mmCIF file of C-alpha atoms and ligand atoms in Angstrom:
data_model
loop_
_atom_site.group_PDB
_atom_site.id
_atom_site.type_symbol
_atom_site.label_atom_id
_atom_site.label_comp_id
_atom_site.label_asym_id
_atom_site.label_seq_id
_atom_site.Cartn_x
_atom_site.Cartn_y
_atom_site.Cartn_z
ATOM 1 C CA MET A 1 0.000 0.000 0.000
ATOM 2 C CA THR A 2 1.325 3.423 -0.894
ATOM 3 C CA GLU A 3 0.858 6.463 1.279
ATOM 4 C CA PRO A 4 -1.378 9.169 -0.238
ATOM 5 C CA GLU A 5 0.712 11.921 -1.718
ATOM 6 C CA VAL A 6 1.077 14.906 0.590
ATOM 7 C CA ARG A 7 0.828 18.280 -1.099
ATOM 8 C CA PRO A 8 1.575 20.988 1.439
ATOM 9 C CA VAL A 9 -0.081 24.297 0.688
ATOM 10 C CA PRO A 10 2.083 27.428 0.822
ATOM 11 C CA PRO A 11 2.389 29.326 4.108
ATOM 12 C CA VAL A 12 0.034 32.253 4.638
ATOM 13 C CA THR A 13 1.021 35.650 5.997
ATOM 14 C CA LEU A 14 -1.508 37.896 7.703
ATOM 15 C CA THR A 15 -1.211 41.493 8.863
ATOM 16 C CA LEU A 16 -3.344 42.631 11.778
ATOM 17 C CA ARG A 17 -4.840 46.114 11.516
ATOM 18 C CA PRO A 18 -7.142 46.229 14.537
ATOM 19 C CA GLU A 19 -7.586 50.026 14.516
ATOM 20 C CA GLU A 20 -8.988 49.744 10.991
ATOM 21 C CA GLY A 21 -10.824 46.528 11.859
ATOM 22 C CA ARG A 22 -8.995 44.682 9.110
ATOM 23 C CA LEU A 23 -7.025 41.514 8.641
ATOM 24 C CA GLU A 24 -4.850 41.976 5.584
ATOM 25 C CA GLY A 25 -4.469 38.729 3.685
ATOM 26 C CA SER A 26 -7.906 37.430 4.659
ATOM 27 C CA ASN A 27 -10.179 35.778 2.104
ATOM 28 C CA GLY A 28 -13.567 35.878 3.797
ATOM 29 C CA ARG A 29 -15.724 38.475 5.548
ATOM 30 C CA TYR A 30 -19.160 38.698 7.076
ATOM 31 C CA GLU A 31 -20.933 41.564 8.768
ATOM 32 C CA LYS A 32 -23.802 41.698 11.228
ATOM 33 C CA PHE A 33 -26.133 44.695 11.211
ATOM 34 C CA LEU A 34 -28.570 45.761 13.900
ATOM 35 C CA PRO A 35 -31.631 44.385 12.011
ATOM 36 C CA ASP A 36 -29.885 40.955 11.943
ATOM 37 C CA LEU A 37 -29.795 40.886 15.731
ATOM 38 C CA GLU A 38 -33.496 40.846 16.603
ATOM 39 C CA GLY A 39 -34.084 38.852 19.781
ATOM 40 C CA LEU A 40 -30.454 39.005 20.869
ATOM 41 C CA TYR A 41 -30.987 41.769 23.419
ATOM 42 C CA ARG A 42 -33.442 41.439 26.292
ATOM 43 C CA ASP A 43 -35.071 44.869 26.056
ATOM 44 C CA PRO A 44 -37.306 44.976 22.931
ATOM 45 C CA ASP A 45 -38.180 48.659 23.388
ATOM 46 C CA ALA A 46 -34.525 49.651 23.607
ATOM 47 C CA TYR A 47 -33.786 47.524 20.534
ATOM 48 C CA ALA A 48 -36.668 49.176 18.604
ATOM 49 C CA HIS A 49 -35.382 52.603 19.618
ATOM 50 C CA ARG A 50 -31.847 51.755 18.477
ATOM 51 C CA LEU A 51 -33.287 50.481 15.171
ATOM 52 C CA SER A 52 -35.187 53.728 14.644
ATOM 53 C CA THR A 53 -31.932 55.687 14.849
ATOM 54 C CA ASP A 54 -29.703 53.074 13.171
ATOM 55 C CA ASP A 55 -27.251 54.493 10.632
ATOM 56 C CA GLY A 56 -26.908 51.145 8.837
ATOM 57 C CA SER A 57 -23.285 50.483 9.704
ATOM 58 C CA PRO A 58 -22.338 47.005 10.947
ATOM 59 C CA VAL A 59 -22.485 46.232 14.671
ATOM 60 C CA TYR A 60 -19.715 43.699 14.233
ATOM 61 C CA TRP A 61 -17.794 41.966 11.492
ATOM 62 C CA VAL A 62 -15.351 39.152 11.022
ATOM 63 C CA GLU A 63 -12.562 38.813 8.464
ATOM 64 C CA THR A 64 -11.200 35.299 8.084
ATOM 65 C CA THR A 65 -8.650 33.263 6.275
ATOM 66 C CA GLN A 66 -9.132 29.615 5.476
ATOM 67 C CA THR A 67 -6.435 27.820 3.593
ATOM 68 C CA GLU A 68 -6.996 24.140 4.384
ATOM 69 C CA ASP A 69 -10.255 22.244 4.800
ATOM 70 C CA GLY A 70 -10.615 19.358 7.164
ATOM 71 C CA PRO A 71 -9.756 18.741 10.779
ATOM 72 C CA GLY A 72 -6.080 19.677 10.425
ATOM 73 C CA GLY A 73 -6.738 23.164 9.070
ATOM 74 C CA LEU A 74 -7.320 26.326 11.045
ATOM 75 C CA ILE A 75 -9.660 29.210 10.335
ATOM 76 C CA THR A 76 -8.002 32.404 11.552
ATOM 77 C CA GLY A 77 -9.629 35.780 11.675
ATOM 78 C CA ILE A 78 -10.223 39.102 13.294
ATOM 79 C CA SER A 79 -13.489 39.860 15.090
ATOM 80 C CA VAL A 80 -14.385 43.542 15.460
ATOM 81 C CA LEU A 81 -17.256 44.705 17.664
ATOM 82 C CA GLU A 82 -18.289 48.363 17.743
ATOM 83 C CA PRO A 83 -18.979 49.914 21.154
ATOM 84 C CA GLY A 84 -22.540 50.571 22.228
ATOM 85 C CA THR A 85 -25.459 49.463 24.346
ATOM 86 C CA VAL A 86 -29.011 48.246 23.835
ATOM 87 C CA GLY A 87 -30.922 49.016 27.018
ATOM 88 C CA GLN A 88 -28.655 47.928 29.845
ATOM 89 C CA GLU A 89 -26.700 45.429 27.749
ATOM 90 C CA TYR A 90 -23.395 46.068 26.050
ATOM 91 C CA ALA A 91 -22.930 45.287 22.352
ATOM 92 C CA MET A 92 -22.275 41.599 21.801
ATOM 93 C CA THR A 93 -21.921 38.908 19.187
ATOM 94 C CA ARG A 94 -24.634 36.274 18.755
ATOM 95 C CA GLY A 95 -22.381 33.616 20.233
ATOM 96 C CA HIS A 96 -22.352 29.902 19.483
ATOM 97 C CA LEU A 97 -21.321 26.401 20.379
ATOM 98 C CA HIS A 98 -19.152 24.754 17.762
ATOM 99 C CA ALA A 99 -21.261 22.333 15.726
ATOM 100 C CA VAL A 100 -18.455 19.811 16.280
ATOM 101 C CA SER A 101 -18.584 20.682 19.933
ATOM 102 C CA ASP A 102 -15.192 19.378 21.045
ATOM 103 C CA ARG A 103 -13.407 21.930 18.835
ATOM 104 C CA SER A 104 -11.480 24.569 20.781
ATOM 105 C CA GLU A 105 -10.641 28.180 19.915
ATOM 106 C CA LEU A 106 -8.006 30.723 20.854
ATOM 107 C CA TYR A 107 -8.845 34.427 21.178
ATOM 108 C CA VAL A 108 -6.198 37.135 21.520
ATOM 109 C CA GLY A 109 -7.151 40.682 22.525
ATOM 110 C CA LEU A 110 -5.911 43.262 19.993
ATOM 111 C CA SER A 111 -7.668 46.518 20.839
ATOM 112 C CA GLY A 112 -10.362 47.891 23.109
ATOM 113 C CA ARG A 113 -11.816 46.240 26.169
ATOM 114 C CA GLY A 114 -14.194 43.312 26.143
ATOM 115 C CA VAL A 115 -15.205 40.109 27.835
ATOM 116 C CA MET A 116 -15.721 36.557 26.679
ATOM 117 C CA VAL A 117 -18.864 34.989 28.109
ATOM 118 C CA LEU A 118 -18.545 31.222 28.423
ATOM 119 C CA ASP A 119 -21.068 28.542 29.435
ATOM 120 C CA THR A 120 -21.009 24.769 29.466
ATOM 121 C CA LEU A 121 -24.193 22.857 28.823
ATOM 122 C CA ASP A 122 -24.055 21.365 32.318
ATOM 123 C CA GLY A 123 -24.014 24.619 34.257
ATOM 124 C CA GLN A 124 -20.496 26.089 34.428
ATOM 125 C CA SER A 125 -20.098 29.767 33.509
ATOM 126 C CA HIS A 126 -17.228 32.214 33.210
ATOM 127 C CA VAL A 127 -16.919 35.840 32.165
ATOM 128 C CA ILE A 128 -13.297 36.632 31.277
ATOM 129 C CA GLU A 129 -11.950 40.088 30.541
ATOM 130 C CA VAL A 130 -9.975 40.435 27.304
ATOM 131 C CA THR A 131 -7.683 43.394 26.707
ATOM 132 C CA PRO A 132 -4.808 43.889 24.238
ATOM 133 C CA GLY A 133 -2.172 41.211 24.687
ATOM 134 C CA LYS A 134 -4.405 38.907 26.720
ATOM 135 C CA ALA A 135 -5.340 35.520 25.279
ATOM 136 C CA VAL A 136 -8.209 33.224 26.215
ATOM 137 C CA TYR A 137 -8.165 29.578 25.256
ATOM 138 C CA VAL A 138 -11.743 28.357 24.926
ATOM 139 C CA PRO A 139 -11.746 24.583 25.234
ATOM 140 C CA GLY A 140 -14.251 22.428 23.371
ATOM 141 C CA HIS A 141 -17.834 22.165 24.671
ATOM 142 C CA TRP A 142 -18.092 25.821 25.769
ATOM 143 C CA VAL A 143 -20.757 28.147 24.366
ATOM 144 C CA HIS A 144 -18.982 31.469 23.768
ATOM 145 C CA ARG A 145 -19.631 35.077 22.785
ATOM 146 C CA SER A 146 -17.773 38.416 22.905
ATOM 147 C CA VAL A 147 -19.078 41.584 24.541
ATOM 148 C CA ASN A 148 -17.628 45.072 24.102
ATOM 149 C CA VAL A 149 -17.607 46.723 27.549
ATOM 150 C CA GLY A 150 -15.436 49.661 26.487
ATOM 151 C CA ASP A 151 -16.022 52.829 24.528
ATOM 152 C CA GLU A 152 -13.903 51.941 21.498
ATOM 153 C CA ARG A 153 -13.785 49.054 19.026
ATOM 154 C CA PHE A 154 -13.087 45.693 20.612
ATOM 155 C CA ALA A 155 -10.974 43.563 18.282
ATOM 156 C CA THR A 156 -9.696 40.038 18.799
ATOM 157 C CA LEU A 157 -7.681 37.613 16.733
ATOM 158 C CA PHE A 158 -9.143 34.107 16.790
ATOM 159 C CA THR A 159 -8.212 30.728 15.418
ATOM 160 C CA TYR A 160 -10.153 27.452 15.473
ATOM 161 C CA ALA A 161 -10.405 24.152 13.652
ATOM 162 C CA ALA A 162 -11.676 24.484 10.077
ATOM 163 C CA ASP A 163 -14.248 21.704 10.562
ATOM 164 C CA ALA A 164 -15.752 23.146 13.782
ATOM 165 C CA GLY A 165 -18.827 24.929 12.385
ATOM 166 C CA GLN A 166 -21.205 26.968 14.549
ATOM 167 C CA ASP A 167 -24.512 26.253 16.263
ATOM 168 C CA TYR A 168 -26.065 29.684 16.935
ATOM 169 C CA ALA A 169 -29.598 28.496 17.670
ATOM 170 C CA ILE A 170 -28.622 26.757 20.893
ATOM 171 C CA ILE A 171 -28.444 30.170 22.628
ATOM 172 C CA GLU A 172 -31.816 31.306 21.257
ATOM 173 C CA ARG A 173 -33.498 28.089 22.434
ATOM 174 C CA ALA A 174 -31.997 28.615 25.896
ATOM 175 C CA GLY A 175 -33.379 32.149 26.262
ATOM 176 C CA GLY A 176 -29.880 33.592 26.068
ATOM 177 C CA MET A 177 -26.649 32.766 27.841
ATOM 178 C CA ARG A 178 -26.534 32.430 31.634
ATOM 179 C CA SER A 179 -24.800 35.757 32.247
ATOM 180 C CA LEU A 180 -25.844 39.262 31.262
ATOM 181 C CA VAL A 181 -23.131 41.898 30.867
ATOM 182 C CA GLU A 182 -24.712 45.219 31.713
ATOM 183 C CA VAL A 183 -23.858 48.884 32.124
ATOM 184 C CA ASP A 184 -22.816 49.842 35.644
ATOM 185 C CA GLY A 185 -21.715 53.450 35.893
ATOM 186 C CA GLY A 186 -18.684 53.716 33.643
ATOM 187 C CA GLY A 187 -17.977 49.994 33.965
ATOM 188 C CA TYR A 188 -19.898 46.776 33.677
ATOM 189 C CA ARG A 189 -21.555 44.266 35.906
ATOM 190 C CA VAL A 190 -22.409 40.630 35.371
ATOM 191 C CA ARG A 191 -25.678 39.228 36.563
ATOM 192 C CA GLU A 192 -27.607 36.021 36.085
ATOM 193 C CA ASN A 193 -29.986 36.015 33.123
ATOM 194 C CA PRO A 194 -33.438 35.314 34.586
ATOM 195 C CA ASP A 195 -34.687 34.156 31.158
ATOM 196 C CA HIS A 196 -32.070 31.437 30.742
ATOM 197 C CA ARG A 197 -33.775 28.030 30.737
ATOM 198 C CA GLY A 198 -30.888 25.634 30.155
ATOM 199 C CA TYR A 199 -29.203 24.449 26.967
ATOM 200 C CA GLN A 200 -30.735 21.715 24.835
ATOM 201 C CA LEU A 201 -28.763 19.973 22.115
ATOM 202 C CA LEU A 202 -31.013 18.846 19.283
ATOM 203 C CA PRO A 203 -30.406 15.297 18.034
ATOM 204 C CA ARG A 204 -28.297 15.325 14.886
ATOM 205 C CA PRO A 205 -30.316 14.468 11.751
HETATM 206 FE FE1 FE2 B 301 -16.186 29.848 18.049
#
């Protein structure tokens, strides 16, 4: 039996431009606008008010590079979250559990001030502050989202397995994550989300 031929792809160079919210050398981008985020925030009146004054610019965006498919490849990108609040809550990403849930992810703070909100399905929760130069390793099986608790853009570099995928609906079905990150004077406070009703994994088709 002969070994399959290995064809290494060329190395990839990326340049981080967090102040501009860009990852030079990336080959993918998506943006999330306020109208995309209905139901994410707890205060519907505050959300409706924000919508009525929305200028149409993205709330957050992600620029990624993917070079190799399959479990050995990494997707690397920059996540950029504008500052702001909806009601008492700070601007946040939708958050997800990886569809292949044992896949881990590394986040590195590049600019601004944010937190990673992390839950396991069986009841553990963490809220970890991320500032420039600070890295958070998110092991597999953790639901995760970013929140901007500062007054400037919060940018992180992330990298995760190319086959991980994302399950966003798990947070919606649960009534949100366990922790709310809310305005508290000039800072933030974390409190338990009274609407959270536990995470349910749907059986795979
Ligand atoms: Fe992720």
